[in-house]
PDB file of C-alpha atoms in Angstrom:
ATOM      1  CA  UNK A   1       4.797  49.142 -16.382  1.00 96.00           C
ATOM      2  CA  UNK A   2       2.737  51.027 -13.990  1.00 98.00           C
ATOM      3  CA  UNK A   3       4.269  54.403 -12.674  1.00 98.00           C
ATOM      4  CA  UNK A   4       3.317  57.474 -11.152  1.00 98.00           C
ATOM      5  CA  UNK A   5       5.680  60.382 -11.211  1.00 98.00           C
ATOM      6  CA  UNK A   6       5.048  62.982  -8.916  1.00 98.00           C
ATOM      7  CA  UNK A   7       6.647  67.018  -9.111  1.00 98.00           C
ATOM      8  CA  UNK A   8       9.312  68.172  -6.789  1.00 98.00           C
ATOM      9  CA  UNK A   9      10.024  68.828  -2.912  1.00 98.00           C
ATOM     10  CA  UNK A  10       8.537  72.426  -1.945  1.00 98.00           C
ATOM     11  CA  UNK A  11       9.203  74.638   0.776  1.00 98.00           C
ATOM     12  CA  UNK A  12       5.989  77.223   2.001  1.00 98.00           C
ATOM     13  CA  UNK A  13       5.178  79.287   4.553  1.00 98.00           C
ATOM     14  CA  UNK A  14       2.358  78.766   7.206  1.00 98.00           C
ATOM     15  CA  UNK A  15      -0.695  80.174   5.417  1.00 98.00           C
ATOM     16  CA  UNK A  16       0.448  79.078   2.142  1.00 98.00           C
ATOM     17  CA  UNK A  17      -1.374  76.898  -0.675  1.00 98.00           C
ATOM     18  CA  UNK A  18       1.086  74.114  -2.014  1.00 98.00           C
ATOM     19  CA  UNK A  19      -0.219  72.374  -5.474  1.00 98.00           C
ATOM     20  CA  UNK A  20       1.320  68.604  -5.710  1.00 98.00           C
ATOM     21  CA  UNK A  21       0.920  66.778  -9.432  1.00 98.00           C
ATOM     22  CA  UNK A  22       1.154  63.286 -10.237  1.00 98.00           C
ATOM     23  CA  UNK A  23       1.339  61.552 -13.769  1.00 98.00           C
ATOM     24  CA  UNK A  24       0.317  58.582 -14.595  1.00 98.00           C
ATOM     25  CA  UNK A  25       1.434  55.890 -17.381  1.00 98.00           C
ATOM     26  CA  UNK A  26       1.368  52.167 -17.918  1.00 98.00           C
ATOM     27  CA  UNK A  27      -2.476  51.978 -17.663  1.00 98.00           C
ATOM     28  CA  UNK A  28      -5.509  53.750 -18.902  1.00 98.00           C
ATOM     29  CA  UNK A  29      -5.774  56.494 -16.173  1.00 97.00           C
ATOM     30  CA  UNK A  30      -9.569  56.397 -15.961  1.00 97.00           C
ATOM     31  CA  UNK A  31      -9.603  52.652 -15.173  1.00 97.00           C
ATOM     32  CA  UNK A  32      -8.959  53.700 -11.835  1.00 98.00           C
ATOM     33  CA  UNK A  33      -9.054  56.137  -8.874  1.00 97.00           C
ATOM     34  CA  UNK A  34      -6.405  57.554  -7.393  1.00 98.00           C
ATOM     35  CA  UNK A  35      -5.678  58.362  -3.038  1.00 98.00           C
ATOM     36  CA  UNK A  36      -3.934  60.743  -1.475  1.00 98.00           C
ATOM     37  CA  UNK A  37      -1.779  59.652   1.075  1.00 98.00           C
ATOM     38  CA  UNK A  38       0.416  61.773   3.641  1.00 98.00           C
ATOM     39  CA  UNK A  39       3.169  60.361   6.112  1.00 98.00           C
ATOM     40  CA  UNK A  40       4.714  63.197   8.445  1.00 97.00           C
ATOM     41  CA  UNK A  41       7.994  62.401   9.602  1.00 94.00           C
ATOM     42  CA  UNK A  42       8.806  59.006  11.730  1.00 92.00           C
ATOM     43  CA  UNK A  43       4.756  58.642  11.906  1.00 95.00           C
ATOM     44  CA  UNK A  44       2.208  56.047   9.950  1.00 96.00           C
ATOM     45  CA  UNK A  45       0.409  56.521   6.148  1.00 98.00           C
ATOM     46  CA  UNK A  46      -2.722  59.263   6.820  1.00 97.00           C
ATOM     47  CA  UNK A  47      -5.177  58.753   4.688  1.00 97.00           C
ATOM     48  CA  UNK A  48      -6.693  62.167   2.828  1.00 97.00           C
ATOM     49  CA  UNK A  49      -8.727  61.952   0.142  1.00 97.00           C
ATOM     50  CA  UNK A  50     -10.009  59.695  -3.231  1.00 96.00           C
ATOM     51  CA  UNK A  51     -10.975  61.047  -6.587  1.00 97.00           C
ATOM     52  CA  UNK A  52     -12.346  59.193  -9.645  1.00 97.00           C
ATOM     53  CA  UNK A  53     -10.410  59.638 -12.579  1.00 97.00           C
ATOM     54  CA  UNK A  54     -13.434  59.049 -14.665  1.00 95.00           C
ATOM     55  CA  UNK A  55     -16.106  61.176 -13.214  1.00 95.00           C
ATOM     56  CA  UNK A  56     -14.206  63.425 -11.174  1.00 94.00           C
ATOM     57  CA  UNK A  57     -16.059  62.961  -8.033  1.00 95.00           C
ATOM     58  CA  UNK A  58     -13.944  63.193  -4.694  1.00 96.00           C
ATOM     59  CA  UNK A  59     -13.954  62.072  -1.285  1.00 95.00           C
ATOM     60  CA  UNK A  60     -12.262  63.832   1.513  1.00 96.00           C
ATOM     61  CA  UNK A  61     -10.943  62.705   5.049  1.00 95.00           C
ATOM     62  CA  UNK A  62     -12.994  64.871   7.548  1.00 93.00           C
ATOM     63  CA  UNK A  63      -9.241  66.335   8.714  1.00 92.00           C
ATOM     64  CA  UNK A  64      -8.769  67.463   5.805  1.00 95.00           C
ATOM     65  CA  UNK A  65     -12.840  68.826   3.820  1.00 92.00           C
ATOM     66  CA  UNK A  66     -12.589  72.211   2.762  1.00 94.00           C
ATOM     67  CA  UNK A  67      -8.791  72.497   3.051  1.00 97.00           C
ATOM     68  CA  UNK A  68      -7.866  70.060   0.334  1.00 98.00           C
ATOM     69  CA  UNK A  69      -8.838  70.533  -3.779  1.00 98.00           C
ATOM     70  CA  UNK A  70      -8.216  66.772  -6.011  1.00 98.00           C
ATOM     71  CA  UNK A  71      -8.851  67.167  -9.677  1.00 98.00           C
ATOM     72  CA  UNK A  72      -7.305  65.465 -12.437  1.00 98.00           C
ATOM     73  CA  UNK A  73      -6.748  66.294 -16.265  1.00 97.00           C
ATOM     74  CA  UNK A  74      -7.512  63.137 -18.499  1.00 96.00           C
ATOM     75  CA  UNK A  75      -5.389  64.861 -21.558  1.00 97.00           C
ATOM     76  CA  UNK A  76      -2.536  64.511 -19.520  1.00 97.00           C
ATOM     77  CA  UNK A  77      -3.522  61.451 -17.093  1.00 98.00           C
ATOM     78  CA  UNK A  78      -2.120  64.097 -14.637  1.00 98.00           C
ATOM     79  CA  UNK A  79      -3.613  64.357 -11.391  1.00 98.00           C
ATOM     80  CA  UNK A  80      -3.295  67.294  -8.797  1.00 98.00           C
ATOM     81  CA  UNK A  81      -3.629  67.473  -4.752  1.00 98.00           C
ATOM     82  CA  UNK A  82      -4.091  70.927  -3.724  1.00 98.00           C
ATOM     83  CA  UNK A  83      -3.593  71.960   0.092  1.00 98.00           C
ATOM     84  CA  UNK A  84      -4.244  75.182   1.365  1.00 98.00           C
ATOM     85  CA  UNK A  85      -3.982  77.557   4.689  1.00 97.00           C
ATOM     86  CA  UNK A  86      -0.361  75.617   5.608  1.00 98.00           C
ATOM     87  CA  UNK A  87       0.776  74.992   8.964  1.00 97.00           C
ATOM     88  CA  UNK A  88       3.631  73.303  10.327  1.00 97.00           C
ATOM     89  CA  UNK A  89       2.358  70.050  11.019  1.00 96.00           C
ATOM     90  CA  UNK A  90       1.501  69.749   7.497  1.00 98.00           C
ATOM     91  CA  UNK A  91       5.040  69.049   6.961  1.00 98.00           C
ATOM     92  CA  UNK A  92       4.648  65.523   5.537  1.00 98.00           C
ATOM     93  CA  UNK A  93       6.091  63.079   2.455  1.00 98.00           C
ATOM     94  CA  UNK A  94       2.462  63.261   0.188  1.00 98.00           C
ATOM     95  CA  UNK A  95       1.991  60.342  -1.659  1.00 98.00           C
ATOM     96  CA  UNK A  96      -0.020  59.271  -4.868  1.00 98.00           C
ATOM     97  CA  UNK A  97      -1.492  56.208  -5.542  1.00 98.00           C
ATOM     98  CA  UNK A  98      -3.562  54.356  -7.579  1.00 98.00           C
ATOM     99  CA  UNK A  99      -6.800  53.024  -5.986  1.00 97.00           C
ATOM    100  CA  UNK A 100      -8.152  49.202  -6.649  1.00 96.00           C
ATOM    101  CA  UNK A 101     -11.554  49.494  -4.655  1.00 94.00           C
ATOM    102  CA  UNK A 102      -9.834  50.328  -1.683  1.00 95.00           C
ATOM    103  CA  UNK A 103      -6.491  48.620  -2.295  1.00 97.00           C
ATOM    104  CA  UNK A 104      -3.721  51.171  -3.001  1.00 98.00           C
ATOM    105  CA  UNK A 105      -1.771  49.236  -5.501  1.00 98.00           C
ATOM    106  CA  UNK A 106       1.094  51.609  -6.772  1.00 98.00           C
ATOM    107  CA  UNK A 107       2.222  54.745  -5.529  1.00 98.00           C
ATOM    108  CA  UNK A 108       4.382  57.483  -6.467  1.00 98.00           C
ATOM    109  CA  UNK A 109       7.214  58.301  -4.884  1.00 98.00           C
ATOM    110  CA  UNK A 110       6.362  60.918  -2.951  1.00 98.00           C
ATOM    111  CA  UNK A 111       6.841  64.774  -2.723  1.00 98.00           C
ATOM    112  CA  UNK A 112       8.227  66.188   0.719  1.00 98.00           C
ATOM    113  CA  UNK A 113       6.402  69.134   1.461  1.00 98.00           C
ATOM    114  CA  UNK A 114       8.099  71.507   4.210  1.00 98.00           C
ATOM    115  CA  UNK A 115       6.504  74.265   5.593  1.00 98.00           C
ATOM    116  CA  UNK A 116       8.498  76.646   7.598  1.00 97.00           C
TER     117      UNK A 116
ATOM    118  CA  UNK B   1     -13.649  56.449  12.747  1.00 87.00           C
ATOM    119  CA  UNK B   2     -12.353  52.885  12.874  1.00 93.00           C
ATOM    120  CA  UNK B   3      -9.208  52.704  14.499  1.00 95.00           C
ATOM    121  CA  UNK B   4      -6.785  49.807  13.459  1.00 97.00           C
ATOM    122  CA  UNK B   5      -4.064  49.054  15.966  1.00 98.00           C
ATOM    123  CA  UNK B   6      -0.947  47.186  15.360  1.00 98.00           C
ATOM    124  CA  UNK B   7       0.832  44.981  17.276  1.00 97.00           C
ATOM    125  CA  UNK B   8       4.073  44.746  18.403  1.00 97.00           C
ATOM    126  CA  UNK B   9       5.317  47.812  17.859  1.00 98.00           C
ATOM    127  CA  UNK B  10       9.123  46.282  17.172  1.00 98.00           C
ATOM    128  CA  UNK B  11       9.619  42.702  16.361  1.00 97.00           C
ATOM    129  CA  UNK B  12      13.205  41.048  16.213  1.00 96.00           C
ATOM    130  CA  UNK B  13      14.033  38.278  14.490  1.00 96.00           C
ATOM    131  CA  UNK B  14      16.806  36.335  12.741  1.00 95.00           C
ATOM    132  CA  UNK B  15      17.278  36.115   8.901  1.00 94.00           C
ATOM    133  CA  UNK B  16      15.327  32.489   8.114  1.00 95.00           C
ATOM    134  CA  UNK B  17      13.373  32.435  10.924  1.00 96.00           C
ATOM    135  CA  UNK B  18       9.057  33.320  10.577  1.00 97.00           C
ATOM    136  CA  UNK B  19       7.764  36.587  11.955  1.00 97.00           C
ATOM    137  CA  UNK B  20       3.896  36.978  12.905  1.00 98.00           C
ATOM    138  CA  UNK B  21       2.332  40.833  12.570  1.00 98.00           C
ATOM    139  CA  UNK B  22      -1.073  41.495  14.318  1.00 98.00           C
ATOM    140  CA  UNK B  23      -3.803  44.312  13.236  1.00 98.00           C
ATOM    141  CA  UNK B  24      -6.724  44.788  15.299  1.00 98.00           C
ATOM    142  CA  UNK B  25      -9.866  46.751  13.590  1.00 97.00           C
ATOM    143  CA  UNK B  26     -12.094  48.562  16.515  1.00 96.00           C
ATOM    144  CA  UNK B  27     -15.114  47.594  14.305  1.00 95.00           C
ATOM    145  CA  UNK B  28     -15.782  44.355  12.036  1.00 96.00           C
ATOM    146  CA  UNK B  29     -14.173  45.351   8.317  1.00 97.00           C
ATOM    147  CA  UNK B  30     -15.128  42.346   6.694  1.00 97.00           C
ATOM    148  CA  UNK B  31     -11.705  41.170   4.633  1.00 98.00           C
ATOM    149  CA  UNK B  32     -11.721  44.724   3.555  1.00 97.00           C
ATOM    150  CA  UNK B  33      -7.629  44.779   4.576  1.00 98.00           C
ATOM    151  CA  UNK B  34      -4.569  45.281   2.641  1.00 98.00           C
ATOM    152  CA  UNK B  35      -0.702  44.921   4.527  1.00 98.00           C
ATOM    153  CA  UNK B  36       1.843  47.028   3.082  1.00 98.00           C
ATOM    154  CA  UNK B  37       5.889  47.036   3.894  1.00 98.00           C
ATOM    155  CA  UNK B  38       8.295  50.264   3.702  1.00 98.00           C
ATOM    156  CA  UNK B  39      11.789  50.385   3.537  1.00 97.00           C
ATOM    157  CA  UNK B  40      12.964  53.623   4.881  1.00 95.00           C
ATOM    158  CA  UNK B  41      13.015  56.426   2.140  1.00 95.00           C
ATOM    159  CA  UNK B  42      10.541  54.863  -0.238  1.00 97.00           C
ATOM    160  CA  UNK B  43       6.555  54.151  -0.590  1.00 98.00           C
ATOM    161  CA  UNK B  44       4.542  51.594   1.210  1.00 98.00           C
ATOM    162  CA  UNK B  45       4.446  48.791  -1.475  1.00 98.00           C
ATOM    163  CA  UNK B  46       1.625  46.641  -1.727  1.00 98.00           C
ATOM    164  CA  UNK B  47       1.404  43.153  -0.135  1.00 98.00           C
ATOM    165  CA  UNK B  48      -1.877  41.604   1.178  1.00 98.00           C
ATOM    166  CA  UNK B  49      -5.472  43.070   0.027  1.00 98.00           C
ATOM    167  CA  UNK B  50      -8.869  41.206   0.861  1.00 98.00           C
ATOM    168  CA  UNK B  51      -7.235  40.003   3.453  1.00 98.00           C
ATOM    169  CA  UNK B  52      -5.522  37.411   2.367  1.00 98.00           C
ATOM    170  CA  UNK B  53      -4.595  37.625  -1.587  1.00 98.00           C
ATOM    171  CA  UNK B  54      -0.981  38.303  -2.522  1.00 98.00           C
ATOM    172  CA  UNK B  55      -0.672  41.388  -4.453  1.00 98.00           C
ATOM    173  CA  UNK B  56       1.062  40.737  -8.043  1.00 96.00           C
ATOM    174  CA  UNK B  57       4.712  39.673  -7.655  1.00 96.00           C
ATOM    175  CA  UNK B  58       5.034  39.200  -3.558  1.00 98.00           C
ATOM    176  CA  UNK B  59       6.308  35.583  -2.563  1.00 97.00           C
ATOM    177  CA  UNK B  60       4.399  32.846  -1.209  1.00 97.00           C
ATOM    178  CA  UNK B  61       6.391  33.043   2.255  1.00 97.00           C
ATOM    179  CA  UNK B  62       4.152  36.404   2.863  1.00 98.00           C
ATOM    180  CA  UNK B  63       0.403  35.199   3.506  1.00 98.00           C
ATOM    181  CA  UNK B  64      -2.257  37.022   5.748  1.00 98.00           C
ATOM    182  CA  UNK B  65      -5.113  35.574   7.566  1.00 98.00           C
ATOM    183  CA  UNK B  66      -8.263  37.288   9.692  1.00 98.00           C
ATOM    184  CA  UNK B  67     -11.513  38.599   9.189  1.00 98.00           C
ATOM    185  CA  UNK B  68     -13.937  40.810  10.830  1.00 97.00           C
ATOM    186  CA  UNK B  69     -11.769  42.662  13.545  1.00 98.00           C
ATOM    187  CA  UNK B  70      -8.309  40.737  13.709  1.00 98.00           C
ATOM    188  CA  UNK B  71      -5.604  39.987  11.026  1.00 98.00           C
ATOM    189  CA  UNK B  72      -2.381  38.484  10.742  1.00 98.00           C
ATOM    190  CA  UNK B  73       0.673  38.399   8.124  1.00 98.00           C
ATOM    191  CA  UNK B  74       2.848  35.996   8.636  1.00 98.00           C
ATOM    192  CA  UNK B  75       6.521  35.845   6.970  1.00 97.00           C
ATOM    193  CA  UNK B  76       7.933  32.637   6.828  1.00 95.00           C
ATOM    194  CA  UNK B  77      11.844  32.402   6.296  1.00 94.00           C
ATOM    195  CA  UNK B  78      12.763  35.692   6.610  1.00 96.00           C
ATOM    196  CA  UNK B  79      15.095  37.449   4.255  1.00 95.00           C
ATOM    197  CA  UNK B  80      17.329  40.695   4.462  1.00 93.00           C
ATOM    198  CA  UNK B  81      14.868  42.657   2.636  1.00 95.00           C
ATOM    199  CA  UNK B  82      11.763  41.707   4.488  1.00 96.00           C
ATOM    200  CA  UNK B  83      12.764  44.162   6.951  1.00 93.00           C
ATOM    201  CA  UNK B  84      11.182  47.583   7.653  1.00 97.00           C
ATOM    202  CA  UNK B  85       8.153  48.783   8.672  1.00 98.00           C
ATOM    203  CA  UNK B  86       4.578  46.873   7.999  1.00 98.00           C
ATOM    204  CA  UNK B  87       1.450  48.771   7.829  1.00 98.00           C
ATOM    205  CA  UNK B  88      -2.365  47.262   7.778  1.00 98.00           C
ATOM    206  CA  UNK B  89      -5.197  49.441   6.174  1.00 98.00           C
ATOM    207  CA  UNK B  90      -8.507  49.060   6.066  1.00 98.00           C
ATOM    208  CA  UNK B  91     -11.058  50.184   3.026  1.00 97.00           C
ATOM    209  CA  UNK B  92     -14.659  48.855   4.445  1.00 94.00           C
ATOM    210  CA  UNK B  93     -16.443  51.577   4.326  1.00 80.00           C
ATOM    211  CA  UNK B  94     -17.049  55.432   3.712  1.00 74.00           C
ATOM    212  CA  UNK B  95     -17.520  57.343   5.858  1.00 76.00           C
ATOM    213  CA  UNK B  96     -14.799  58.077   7.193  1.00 79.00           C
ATOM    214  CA  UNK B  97     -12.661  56.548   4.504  1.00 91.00           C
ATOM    215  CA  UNK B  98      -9.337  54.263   4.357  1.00 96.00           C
ATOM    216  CA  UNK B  99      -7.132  54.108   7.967  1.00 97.00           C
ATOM    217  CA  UNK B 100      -3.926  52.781   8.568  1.00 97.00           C
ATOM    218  CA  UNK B 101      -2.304  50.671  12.164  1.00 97.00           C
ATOM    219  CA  UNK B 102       0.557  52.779  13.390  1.00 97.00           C
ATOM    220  CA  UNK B 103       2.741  50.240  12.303  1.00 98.00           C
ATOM    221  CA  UNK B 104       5.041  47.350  13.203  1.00 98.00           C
ATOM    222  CA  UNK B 105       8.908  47.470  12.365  1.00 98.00           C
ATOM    223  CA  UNK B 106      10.476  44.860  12.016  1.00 97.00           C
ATOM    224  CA  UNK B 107      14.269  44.309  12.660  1.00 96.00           C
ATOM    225  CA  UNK B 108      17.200  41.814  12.081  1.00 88.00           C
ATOM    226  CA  UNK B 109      17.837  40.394  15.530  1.00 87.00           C
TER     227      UNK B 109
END
């Protein structure tokens, strides 16, 4: 079955880069793209960003261009969600999840990411 | 950016009874819109894309409706675990990229 596994909570301080992975099994990882997806406490799903698993290209939310790095590695179907220069409201759940055209299909099951 | 709003905010209803969930699109996104549910401490899961297919495994009492600029899902016979908070999204176009409603919850009356 389809599942994405992402790494553990982190705690960082404002300025700080935090470095979020996600693996994928139960499909051929370059089949499809994956989203980043952040939800900040008691608030809706904010979309951030889209990366093709096959090609590598990305695209960005313009809240988040130039602050946020996606790349993937194919030998691992691991993908990775970099954010950088931390601030407080960046305190958020960050999800993973596979992208259908649009259609976010499966997610992970989130990493909390505090920063404090 | 498009903005998709969501209405009501809170909906109560009884177990068994149908429940009716609006999302509004500030520009026309085709049937480029997918619903989602969460339960509190997990990820959105996957109900409604196109708007209007079932995603793989969701019952036939959830079925969505709309096009252009306003969408429904409507639950029929409501169950225990059809409560929580529903989300529409829309994927028409890029720029700017996917946006969510705010989000309706939806409680046991």
């Amino acid at each position: 079955q389809v599942q994405l596994v992402q790494s553990g909570a982190e705690v960082k301080k404002p300025g700080a880069s935090v470095k979020v992975s996600c693996e994928a099994s139960g499909y051929t990882f370059t089949t499809y793209s994956l989203s980043w997806v952040r939800q900040a406490p008691g608030q809706g799903p904010e979309w951030m960003g889209w990366i093709s698993t096959s090609h590598g290209n990305t695209k960005f939310a313009q809240n988040f261009q130039g602050r946020v790095t996606l790349t993937t590695d194919t030998s691992t179907n691991t993908a990775y969600m970099e954010l950088r220069s931390l601030k407080s409201d960046d305190t958020a759940m960050y999800y993973c999840a596979r992208d259908d055209g649009g259609t976010l299909d499966f997610w992970g099951q989130g990493t909390m990411v505090i920063v404090s | 950016e498009i903005v998709m709003t969501q209405s009501p905010a809170t909906l109560s209803v009884s177990p068994g009874e149908s429940a009716t969930l609006s999302c509004r699109a500030t520009q026309s996104v085709s049937r480029n819109l997918a619903w989602y549910h969460q339960k509190p401490g997990q990820a959105p899961r996957l109900l409604i894309y196109g708007a209007s297919s079932r995603a793989t495994g969701i019952p036939a009492r959830f079925s969505g409706s709309g096009s252009g600029t306003e969408f429904t899902l409507t639950i029929s016979s409501l169950q225990s675990e059809d409560f929580g908070v529903y989300y529409c999204q829309q994927y028409h176009n890029w720029p700017p990229g996917y946006t969510f409603g705010q989000g309706t919850k939806l409680e046991i009356k």
